[in-house]
Amino acid sequence: MDGATRLTMRYPWDTPPGRAEAIEVAEGVLWMRLPLPMKLDHVNVYALDEGDSWTIIDTGFGSETTREIWGELMAGPLKGKPVSRVIVTHHHPDHIGLAGWFQSVHGAELVTTRTAWLFARMLTLDVQETLPAETLAYYRGAGMDPEILAERAAERPFNFADMVAPLPLGYSRIKQGDSIHIGGREWDVHIGNGHAPEHATFWSRDDNLVLSGDQILSTISPNIGVHATEPLADPLEDWLEACERLSKLARHDQLALGGHKLPFVGLPLRMRQLIDNHHGALRRMLDHLDTPKAASECFAPLFKRRIGKGEYGLALVEAVAHVNHLYHTGEVTRTLREDGAWLYQRKG
Ligand SMILES: [Zn+2]
Ligand SMILES: [Zn+2]
């Protein structure tokens, strides 16, 4: 094979599993899907056969619907064997949502990174009835559309605890460089960053499987966002560092099992794309910032398509990630507009 034919992507299954169904993607490895009530309408979860029990990778939202479907899965494809261990790739609600439920109701062990656990536990305990002043200031700083800002300020904000079951005290930590035995295979733990801090990925030493969470997805670019918790963060720098590092592990024969969309073969090409997409976006942003603009005025060069209301929030936090990166690399300056929005402009 020459270089050109090797740099392709292939999707071994074109149809995902339906409700409470599982597809065996490798010996003892089941791929399942749970619904999400959002534009991105599903999350992939996996179960690995431990003989007398299962280890599951990620859990879906902490909702009644998801608990119901897990009940059907456990009685169906999981053949009534218990879930003894939950491994969570990162702290987002669609992944950690039912981890606490598996711990407290099913007696499962929770395994995840320290940052994922601390972040999730902190956020589940931090219930807000109205939008905190810091979040309002952050949105204003990003130049959020005043109408959307007024709407958000008037309603009860989304709370992490709305979609994540309470996390009891205690978990088992995994970190960069660890190896872990799951489903009859030994896996190297490699930590990603940028989409979520300290995001775990698992690379099988015994066959071609990679459990990649949301760090590596097939047909959508993982959201890289800045939030009010750390308004000056540069997650794009973390993303690029992690992707460059993980791309060195990528092989042409590996099957990547991600948190959304379809499993795929072709990691070397996908890693390149996940890096290059952002370099391209940064170049277009820099051209666009020949005159001062707020992060909210950078959707066109960043996404090259119209952003609807349903994706406005994710688009805004990703736009801030890109202007923050340019600000930290010293390529743009920023000044505060009267209304509290930061305006970014290319230097020189
Ligand atoms: Zn995520
Ligand atoms: Zn996700």
Coordinates of N, CA and C in Angstrom, one line a residue, residues 25-248:
V25 N -18.5 -5.6 18.5 CA -17.5 -5.1 17.5 C -16.1 -5.8 17.6
A26 N -15.9 -6.6 18.6 CA -14.8 -7.4 18.7 C -15.2 -8.5 19.8
E27 N -14.3 -9.5 19.9 CA -14.7 -10.6 20.9 C -14.9 -10.0 22.3
G28 N -16.2 -10.2 22.8 CA -16.5 -9.7 24.1 C -16.6 -8.2 24.3
V29 N -16.7 -7.5 23.2 CA -16.8 -6.0 23.3 C -18.1 -5.6 22.6
L30 N -19.1 -5.1 23.4 CA -20.4 -4.7 22.8 C -20.5 -3.2 22.7
W31 N -21.0 -2.7 21.6 CA -21.2 -1.3 21.3 C -22.7 -1.1 21.4
M32 N -23.1 -0.1 22.3 CA -24.5 0.3 22.5 C -24.7 1.8 22.4
R33 N -25.9 2.2 22.2 CA -26.2 3.6 22.1 C -27.3 4.0 23.1
L34 N -27.1 5.3 23.6 CA -28.2 5.8 24.4 C -28.6 7.2 23.9
P35 N -29.8 7.5 24.0 CA -30.3 8.8 23.4 C -29.9 10.0 24.2
L36 N -29.7 11.2 23.5 CA -29.5 12.5 24.2 C -30.5 13.4 23.7
P37 N -31.2 14.2 24.5 CA -32.2 15.2 24.1 C -31.6 16.5 23.5
M38 N -30.7 16.4 22.5 CA -30.0 17.5 22.0 C -29.8 17.3 20.5
K39 N -29.1 18.3 19.9 CA -28.9 18.2 18.4 C -28.0 17.0 18.2
L40 N -26.9 16.8 19.0 CA -26.2 15.5 19.0 C -27.0 14.6 19.8
D41 N -27.7 13.6 19.1 CA -28.8 12.9 19.8 C -28.5 11.6 20.4
H42 N -27.2 11.3 20.5 CA -26.9 9.9 21.0 C -25.5 10.0 21.7
V43 N -25.2 9.0 22.5 CA -23.8 8.8 23.0 C -23.6 7.3 22.9
N44 N -22.4 6.9 22.5 CA -22.0 5.5 22.4 C -21.4 5.0 23.8
V45 N -21.8 3.9 24.2 CA -21.2 3.3 25.4 C -20.8 1.8 25.0
Y46 N -19.9 1.3 25.8 CA -19.4 -0.1 25.5 C -19.4 -0.9 26.7
A47 N -19.6 -2.2 26.5 CA -19.5 -3.2 27.6 C -18.5 -4.2 27.2
L48 N -17.6 -4.5 28.2 CA -16.5 -5.5 27.9 C -16.7 -6.7 28.9
D49 N -16.7 -7.9 28.3 CA -17.0 -9.1 29.1 C -15.9 -9.5 30.0
E50 N -16.2 -9.6 31.3 CA -15.2 -10.0 32.3 C -15.5 -11.4 32.8
G51 N -16.3 -12.1 32.0 CA -16.6 -13.5 32.4 C -17.9 -13.6 33.2
D52 N -17.8 -13.2 34.5 CA -19.0 -13.3 35.4 C -19.6 -11.9 35.5
S53 N -19.1 -10.9 34.9 CA -19.7 -9.5 35.0 C -19.2 -8.7 33.8
W54 N -19.6 -7.4 33.8 CA -19.2 -6.5 32.7 C -18.5 -5.3 33.2
T55 N -17.5 -4.8 32.5 CA -17.0 -3.4 32.7 C -17.7 -2.6 31.6
I56 N -18.3 -1.5 32.0 CA -18.8 -0.6 30.9 C -18.0 0.7 30.8
I57 N -18.0 1.2 29.6 CA -17.2 2.4 29.3 C -18.3 3.5 29.1
D58 N -18.4 4.5 29.9 CA -19.3 5.6 29.9 C -20.8 5.1 30.1
T59 N -21.7 6.1 30.4 CA -23.0 5.7 30.9 C -24.2 6.3 30.3
G60 N -24.0 7.4 29.5 CA -25.2 8.2 29.1 C -25.6 9.2 30.2
F61 N -26.6 10.0 29.9 CA -27.2 11.0 30.8 C -27.8 10.3 32.0
G62 N -27.8 11.0 33.1 CA -28.5 10.5 34.3 C -30.0 10.8 34.3
S63 N -30.7 10.2 33.4 CA -32.1 10.4 33.2 C -32.9 9.1 33.4
E64 N -34.2 9.3 33.6 CA -35.1 8.1 33.8 C -35.0 7.3 32.6
T65 N -35.1 7.9 31.4 CA -35.0 7.2 30.1 C -33.8 6.3 30.0
T66 N -32.6 6.9 30.4 CA -31.4 6.2 30.2 C -31.3 5.0 31.2
R67 N -31.8 5.2 32.5 CA -31.9 4.1 33.4 C -32.8 3.0 32.9
E68 N -33.9 3.3 32.3 CA -34.8 2.3 31.8 C -34.1 1.5 30.7
I69 N -33.4 2.2 29.8 CA -32.7 1.5 28.7 C -31.6 0.6 29.3
W70 N -30.9 1.1 30.3 CA -29.8 0.2 30.9 C -30.5 -1.0 31.5
G71 N -31.7 -0.9 32.0 CA -32.4 -2.1 32.5 C -32.6 -3.1 31.4
E72 N -33.1 -2.5 30.3 CA -33.3 -3.4 29.1 C -32.0 -4.0 28.6
L73 N -31.0 -3.3 28.6 CA -29.7 -3.8 28.1 C -29.2 -4.9 29.0
M74 N -29.3 -4.7 30.3 CA -28.8 -5.6 31.3 C -29.6 -7.0 31.2
A75 N -30.9 -6.8 31.0 CA -31.7 -8.0 30.9 C -31.5 -8.7 29.5
G76 N -31.1 -7.9 28.5 CA -31.0 -8.4 27.1 C -29.6 -8.8 26.7
P77 N -28.9 -7.9 25.9 CA -27.6 -8.2 25.4 C -26.5 -8.5 26.5
L78 N -26.7 -7.9 27.8 CA -25.7 -8.2 28.8 C -26.1 -9.5 29.6
K79 N -27.1 -10.1 29.2 CA -27.4 -11.5 29.6 C -27.6 -11.6 31.1
G80 N -28.0 -10.6 31.8 CA -28.3 -10.7 33.2 C -27.1 -10.7 34.1
K81 N -25.9 -10.6 33.5 CA -24.7 -10.5 34.4 C -24.5 -9.1 34.9
P82 N -24.0 -8.9 36.1 CA -23.9 -7.6 36.7 C -22.8 -6.7 36.1
V83 N -23.0 -5.4 36.2 CA -22.0 -4.4 35.9 C -21.1 -4.2 37.1
S84 N -19.9 -4.7 37.0 CA -19.0 -4.6 38.2 C -18.1 -3.4 38.2
R85 N -18.0 -2.8 37.1 CA -17.0 -1.7 37.0 C -17.5 -0.7 35.9
V86 N -17.4 0.6 36.2 CA -17.8 1.7 35.3 C -16.5 2.5 35.0
I87 N -16.0 2.5 33.8 CA -14.9 3.3 33.5 C -15.4 4.6 32.7
V88 N -15.1 5.7 33.2 CA -15.6 7.0 32.6 C -14.4 7.7 31.9
T89 N -14.6 8.0 30.7 CA -13.6 8.7 29.9 C -13.3 10.1 30.3
H90 N -14.5 10.9 30.5 CA -14.3 12.3 30.9 C -15.6 12.7 31.6
H91 N -15.6 14.0 32.2 CA -16.6 14.3 33.2 C -17.9 14.8 32.5
H92 N -18.0 14.9 31.2 CA -19.2 15.4 30.6 C -20.5 14.6 31.0
P93 N -21.6 15.2 31.1 CA -22.8 14.5 31.6 C -23.2 13.3 30.8
D94 N -23.0 13.4 29.5 CA -23.4 12.3 28.6 C -22.5 11.0 28.9
H95 N -21.4 11.2 29.6 CA -20.5 10.1 29.8 C -20.5 9.6 31.3
I96 N -20.6 10.6 32.2 CA -20.5 10.3 33.6 C -21.9 10.2 34.3
G97 N -23.0 10.6 33.5 CA -24.3 10.8 34.0 C -24.8 9.7 35.0
L98 N -24.6 8.5 34.7 CA -25.1 7.4 35.6 C -24.1 6.7 36.4
A99 N -22.8 7.2 36.4 CA -21.7 6.5 37.1 C -22.1 6.3 38.6
G100 N -22.6 7.4 39.2 CA -23.0 7.3 40.7 C -24.1 6.3 40.9
W101 N -25.0 6.2 40.0 CA -26.1 5.3 40.1 C -25.6 3.8 40.0
F102 N -24.7 3.6 39.1 CA -24.1 2.3 39.0 C -23.3 1.9 40.3
Q103 N -22.7 3.0 40.9 CA -22.0 2.7 42.1 C -23.0 2.4 43.3
S104 N -24.0 3.3 43.4 CA -24.8 3.2 44.6 C -25.9 2.1 44.5
V105 N -26.4 1.9 43.3 CA -27.5 1.0 43.1 C -27.0 -0.4 42.7
H106 N -25.9 -0.4 41.9 CA -25.5 -1.7 41.4 C -24.1 -2.2 42.0
G107 N -23.6 -1.4 42.9 CA -22.4 -1.8 43.6 C -21.1 -1.8 42.8
A108 N -21.2 -1.0 41.6 CA -20.0 -1.1 40.7 C -18.9 -0.2 41.2
E109 N -17.7 -0.5 40.8 CA -16.5 0.4 41.1 C -16.5 1.5 40.0
L110 N -16.1 2.7 40.4 CA -16.0 3.8 39.4 C -14.5 4.0 39.2
V111 N -14.1 4.0 37.9 CA -12.7 4.2 37.5 C -12.7 5.4 36.6
T112 N -11.9 6.4 36.9 CA -11.8 7.5 36.0 C -10.5 8.4 36.4
T113 N -10.3 9.5 35.7 CA -9.2 10.3 36.1 C -9.5 11.2 37.3
R114 N -8.5 11.7 38.0 CA -8.8 12.5 39.1 C -9.5 13.8 38.7
T115 N -9.1 14.4 37.7 CA -9.8 15.7 37.2 C -11.2 15.4 36.9
A116 N -11.5 14.3 36.2 CA -12.9 14.0 35.8 C -13.7 13.8 37.0
W117 N -13.2 13.1 38.0 CA -14.0 12.8 39.2 C -14.2 14.1 40.0
L118 N -13.1 14.9 40.2 CA -13.3 16.1 41.0 C -14.2 17.1 40.3
F119 N -14.1 17.3 39.0 CA -14.9 18.2 38.3 C -16.4 17.8 38.3
A120 N -16.6 16.5 38.1 CA -18.0 16.0 38.1 C -18.6 16.2 39.5
R121 N -17.9 15.8 40.5 CA -18.4 15.9 41.9 C -18.6 17.3 42.3
M122 N -17.7 18.2 41.9 CA -17.9 19.6 42.2 C -19.1 20.2 41.6
L123 N -19.3 19.9 40.3 CA -20.4 20.4 39.5 C -21.7 19.8 40.0
T124 N -21.8 18.6 40.4 CA -23.1 18.0 40.9 C -23.5 18.7 42.2
L125 N -22.5 19.1 43.0 CA -22.8 19.7 44.3 C -23.1 21.2 44.1
D126 N -22.9 21.8 43.0 CA -23.0 23.2 42.8 C -24.3 23.6 42.0
V127 N -25.4 23.5 42.7 CA -26.7 23.7 42.0 C -27.1 25.2 42.1
Q128 N -27.4 25.8 41.0 CA -27.7 27.3 41.0 C -29.1 27.4 40.5
E129 N -29.9 28.3 41.1 CA -31.2 28.6 40.7 C -31.3 29.7 39.6
T130 N -30.3 30.6 39.7 CA -30.2 31.6 38.7 C -28.7 31.6 38.2
L131 N -28.5 32.2 37.0 CA -27.2 32.2 36.4 C -26.3 33.0 37.3
P132 N -25.1 32.4 37.7 CA -24.2 33.2 38.6 C -23.7 34.4 37.9
A133 N -23.3 35.5 38.7 CA -22.8 36.7 38.1 C -21.6 36.5 37.2
E134 N -20.8 35.5 37.6 CA -19.5 35.3 36.9 C -19.9 34.7 35.5
T135 N -20.9 33.9 35.4 CA -21.3 33.3 34.1 C -21.8 34.4 33.2
L136 N -22.7 35.3 33.8 CA -23.2 36.5 33.0 C -22.0 37.3 32.5
A137 N -21.1 37.6 33.4 CA -19.9 38.4 33.0 C -19.1 37.7 31.9
Y138 N -19.0 36.4 32.0 CA -18.3 35.6 31.0 C -19.0 35.7 29.6
Y139 N -20.3 35.5 29.6 CA -21.1 35.6 28.4 C -21.0 37.0 27.8
R140 N -21.1 38.0 28.6 CA -21.0 39.4 28.2 C -19.6 39.6 27.5
G141 N -18.6 39.1 28.2 CA -17.2 39.2 27.7 C -17.1 38.5 26.3
A142 N -17.8 37.5 26.1 CA -17.7 36.8 24.8 C -18.6 37.4 23.7
G143 N -19.3 38.5 24.2 CA -20.2 39.2 23.2 C -21.5 38.5 22.9
M144 N -22.0 37.7 23.8 CA -23.2 36.9 23.5 C -24.3 37.8 23.1
D145 N -25.1 37.4 22.1 CA -26.2 38.1 21.5 C -27.1 38.5 22.7
P146 N -27.4 39.9 22.8 CA -28.1 40.4 24.0 C -29.5 39.7 24.2
E147 N -30.1 39.3 23.1 CA -31.4 38.7 23.3 C -31.3 37.3 24.0
I148 N -30.3 36.5 23.5 CA -30.0 35.2 24.1 C -29.6 35.4 25.6
L149 N -28.7 36.4 25.8 CA -28.3 36.6 27.2 C -29.4 36.9 28.1
A150 N -30.3 37.8 27.6 CA -31.5 38.2 28.5 C -32.4 36.9 28.8
E151 N -32.5 36.1 27.7 CA -33.3 34.9 27.9 C -32.7 34.0 29.0
R152 N -31.4 33.8 28.8 CA -30.7 32.9 29.8 C -30.7 33.5 31.2
A153 N -30.6 34.8 31.3 CA -30.6 35.4 32.6 C -31.9 35.3 33.3
A154 N -33.0 35.1 32.5 CA -34.3 35.1 33.1 C -34.8 33.7 33.5
E155 N -34.1 32.6 32.9 CA -34.6 31.3 33.2 C -33.6 30.5 34.1
R156 N -34.1 29.5 34.8 CA -33.3 28.6 35.6 C -32.2 28.0 34.7
P157 N -30.9 28.2 35.1 CA -29.8 27.7 34.2 C -29.8 26.1 34.2
F158 N -29.2 25.6 33.2 CA -28.9 24.2 33.1 C -28.0 23.9 34.3
N159 N -28.3 22.9 35.1 CA -27.5 22.5 36.2 C -26.9 21.1 35.8
F160 N -25.6 20.9 36.1 CA -25.0 19.6 35.9 C -25.7 18.5 36.6
A161 N -26.2 18.8 37.8 CA -26.9 17.8 38.6 C -28.3 17.4 38.0
D162 N -28.8 18.2 37.1 CA -30.0 17.8 36.4 C -29.8 16.6 35.6
M163 N -28.6 16.4 35.1 CA -28.4 15.3 34.2 C -27.3 14.3 34.7
V164 N -26.9 14.5 35.9 CA -25.8 13.6 36.5 C -26.3 13.1 37.8
A165 N -26.4 11.8 38.0 CA -26.7 11.2 39.3 C -25.7 11.6 40.4
P166 N -26.1 11.7 41.6 CA -25.2 12.1 42.7 C -24.0 11.1 42.7
L167 N -22.8 11.6 42.9 CA -21.6 10.7 42.9 C -21.2 10.5 44.4
P168 N -21.3 9.2 44.8 CA -20.9 8.9 46.2 C -19.4 9.2 46.4
L169 N -19.0 9.2 47.6 CA -17.5 9.4 47.9 C -16.8 8.2 47.4
G170 N -15.6 8.5 46.7 CA -14.7 7.4 46.4 C -14.8 6.9 44.9
Y171 N -13.6 6.7 44.4 CA -13.5 6.2 43.0 C -12.0 5.7 42.9
S172 N -11.7 5.0 41.8 CA -10.4 4.5 41.6 C -9.7 5.3 40.5
R173 N -8.5 5.8 40.7 CA -7.9 6.8 39.8 C -7.1 6.0 38.7
I174 N -7.2 6.5 37.5 CA -6.2 6.2 36.4 C -5.5 7.4 36.0
K175 N -4.3 7.2 35.5 CA -3.5 8.4 35.0 C -2.6 8.0 33.9
Q176 N -2.0 9.1 33.2 CA -1.1 8.9 32.1 C -0.1 7.8 32.4
G177 N 0.1 6.9 31.5 CA 1.2 5.9 31.7 C 0.7 4.6 32.4
D178 N -0.5 4.6 33.0 CA -1.0 3.4 33.6 C -1.4 2.4 32.5
S179 N -1.5 1.1 33.0 CA -2.1 0.1 32.1 C -3.2 -0.5 33.0
I180 N -4.3 -1.0 32.3 CA -5.4 -1.5 33.0 C -6.0 -2.7 32.2
H181 N -6.4 -3.7 33.0 CA -6.9 -4.9 32.4 C -8.5 -4.8 32.2
I182 N -9.0 -4.8 31.0 CA -10.4 -4.7 30.8 C -10.8 -5.8 29.7
G183 N -11.8 -6.6 30.0 CA -12.3 -7.5 29.0 C -11.3 -8.4 28.3
G184 N -10.4 -8.9 29.2 CA -9.4 -9.9 28.7 C -8.2 -9.3 27.9
R185 N -8.1 -8.0 27.9 CA -7.0 -7.3 27.2 C -6.3 -6.4 28.2
E186 N -5.1 -6.1 27.9 CA -4.3 -5.1 28.6 C -4.3 -3.8 27.8
W187 N -4.7 -2.7 28.4 CA -4.8 -1.4 27.7 C -3.8 -0.4 28.3
D188 N -3.2 0.4 27.5 CA -2.4 1.6 28.0 C -3.3 2.7 28.1
V189 N -3.2 3.5 29.2 CA -4.0 4.7 29.4 C -3.2 5.9 28.9
H190 N -3.8 6.6 28.0 CA -3.2 7.9 27.5 C -4.2 9.0 27.7
I191 N -3.7 10.1 28.3 CA -4.6 11.2 28.7 C -4.7 12.2 27.5
G192 N -5.9 12.5 27.2 CA -6.2 13.6 26.2 C -6.5 14.8 27.0
N193 N -6.6 15.9 26.3 CA -7.0 17.2 26.9 C -7.6 18.1 25.8
G194 N -8.2 19.2 26.3 CA -8.8 20.2 25.3 C -10.3 20.1 25.1
H195 N -10.8 18.9 24.9 CA -12.3 18.8 24.9 C -12.7 18.7 26.3
A196 N -12.1 18.0 27.2 CA -12.3 17.9 28.6 C -10.9 17.7 29.3
P197 N -10.7 18.3 30.4 CA -9.4 18.2 31.1 C -9.2 16.8 31.6
E198 N -8.0 16.2 31.4 CA -7.7 14.9 31.8 C -8.7 13.8 31.3
H199 N -8.8 13.7 30.0 CA -9.7 12.8 29.3 C -9.0 11.5 29.0
A200 N -9.5 10.4 29.6 CA -8.8 9.1 29.4 C -9.1 8.5 28.1
T201 N -8.1 7.9 27.4 CA -8.3 7.1 26.2 C -7.5 5.7 26.5
F202 N -7.9 4.7 25.9 CA -7.4 3.3 26.2 C -7.0 2.7 24.9
W203 N -5.7 2.2 24.9 CA -5.1 1.6 23.7 C -4.7 0.2 24.0
S204 N -5.4 -0.8 23.3 CA -5.2 -2.2 23.6 C -3.8 -2.6 23.2
R205 N -3.1 -3.4 24.1 CA -1.8 -4.0 23.7 C -2.0 -5.3 23.0
D206 N -3.2 -5.9 23.1 CA -3.4 -7.3 22.7 C -4.1 -7.4 21.3
D207 N -4.8 -6.3 20.9 CA -5.3 -6.3 19.6 C -5.4 -4.9 19.1
N208 N -6.4 -4.6 18.2 CA -6.4 -3.3 17.5 C -7.4 -2.3 18.0
L209 N -7.8 -2.5 19.3 CA -8.9 -1.6 19.7 C -8.4 -0.4 20.5
V210 N -9.1 0.7 20.2 CA -8.9 2.0 20.9 C -10.2 2.5 21.5
L211 N -10.3 2.7 22.8 CA -11.5 3.3 23.3 C -11.1 4.8 23.5
S212 N -11.7 5.6 22.6 CA -11.2 7.0 22.5 C -12.1 8.1 23.1
G213 N -13.3 7.7 23.7 CA -14.1 8.7 24.3 C -14.5 9.8 23.3
D214 N -14.5 11.1 23.7 CA -14.7 12.2 22.8 C -13.4 12.9 22.4
Q215 N -12.3 12.3 22.8 CA -11.0 12.9 22.4 C -10.8 12.7 20.8
I216 N -11.3 11.5 20.4 CA -11.1 11.2 18.9 C -12.5 10.7 18.4
L217 N -13.1 11.5 17.6 CA -14.4 11.1 17.0 C -14.3 11.1 15.5
S218 N -15.2 10.3 14.9 CA -15.0 10.1 13.4 C -15.4 11.2 12.5
T219 N -16.7 11.7 12.7 CA -17.2 12.7 11.7 C -17.6 14.0 12.2
I220 N -17.4 14.2 13.5 CA -17.6 15.5 14.1 C -16.3 15.9 14.9
S221 N -16.1 17.2 14.9 CA -14.9 17.7 15.6 C -15.3 18.0 17.0
P222 N -14.6 17.3 18.0 CA -15.0 17.5 19.4 C -15.0 19.0 19.8
N223 N -16.0 19.4 20.6 CA -16.1 20.8 21.0 C -14.9 21.2 21.9
I224 N -14.3 22.3 21.6 CA -13.2 22.8 22.4 C -13.8 24.1 23.0
G225 N -14.1 24.1 24.3 CA -14.8 25.3 24.8 C -14.1 25.9 26.0
V226 N -14.3 27.2 26.2 CA -13.9 27.9 27.4 C -15.2 28.2 28.2
H227 N -15.1 28.1 29.5 CA -16.3 28.3 30.4 C -16.0 29.3 31.5
A228 N -17.0 29.7 32.2 CA -16.9 30.7 33.2 C -16.0 30.3 34.3
T229 N -15.8 28.9 34.5 CA -14.9 28.4 35.5 C -13.5 28.8 35.3
E230 N -13.1 29.1 34.1 CA -11.7 29.5 33.7 C -11.7 30.3 32.5
P231 N -12.1 31.6 32.6 CA -12.4 32.4 31.4 C -11.2 32.6 30.5
L232 N -10.0 32.5 31.1 CA -8.8 32.8 30.3 C -8.1 31.5 29.8
A233 N -8.8 30.3 30.0 CA -8.2 29.1 29.6 C -7.8 29.0 28.1
D234 N -6.8 28.2 27.8 CA -6.5 28.0 26.4 C -6.6 26.5 26.1
P235 N -7.8 25.9 26.1 CA -7.9 24.5 25.8 C -7.5 24.1 24.4
L236 N -7.4 25.0 23.5 CA -7.0 24.6 22.2 C -5.5 24.2 22.2
E237 N -4.7 24.9 23.0 CA -3.3 24.5 23.1 C -3.2 23.1 23.7
D238 N -4.0 22.8 24.7 CA -4.1 21.5 25.3 C -4.5 20.4 24.3
W239 N -5.5 20.8 23.4 CA -6.0 19.9 22.4 C -4.9 19.6 21.4
L240 N -4.2 20.6 20.9 CA -3.2 20.4 19.9 C -2.1 19.5 20.5
E241 N -1.7 19.8 21.7 CA -0.6 19.0 22.3 C -1.0 17.5 22.5
A242 N -2.3 17.3 22.9 CA -2.7 16.0 23.2 C -2.8 15.2 21.8
C243 N -3.4 15.9 20.8 CA -3.6 15.2 19.5 C -2.3 14.9 18.9
E244 N -1.3 15.7 19.0 CA 0.0 15.4 18.4 C 0.6 14.2 19.1
R245 N 0.5 14.2 20.4 CA 1.0 13.1 21.2 C 0.3 11.8 20.9
L246 N -1.0 11.8 20.9 CA -1.8 10.6 20.6 C -1.6 10.1 19.2
S247 N -1.4 11.0 18.3 CA -1.2 10.6 16.9 C 0.0 9.7 16.7
K248 N 0.9 9.8 17.6 CA 2.1 8.9 17.5 C 1.7 7.4 17.8

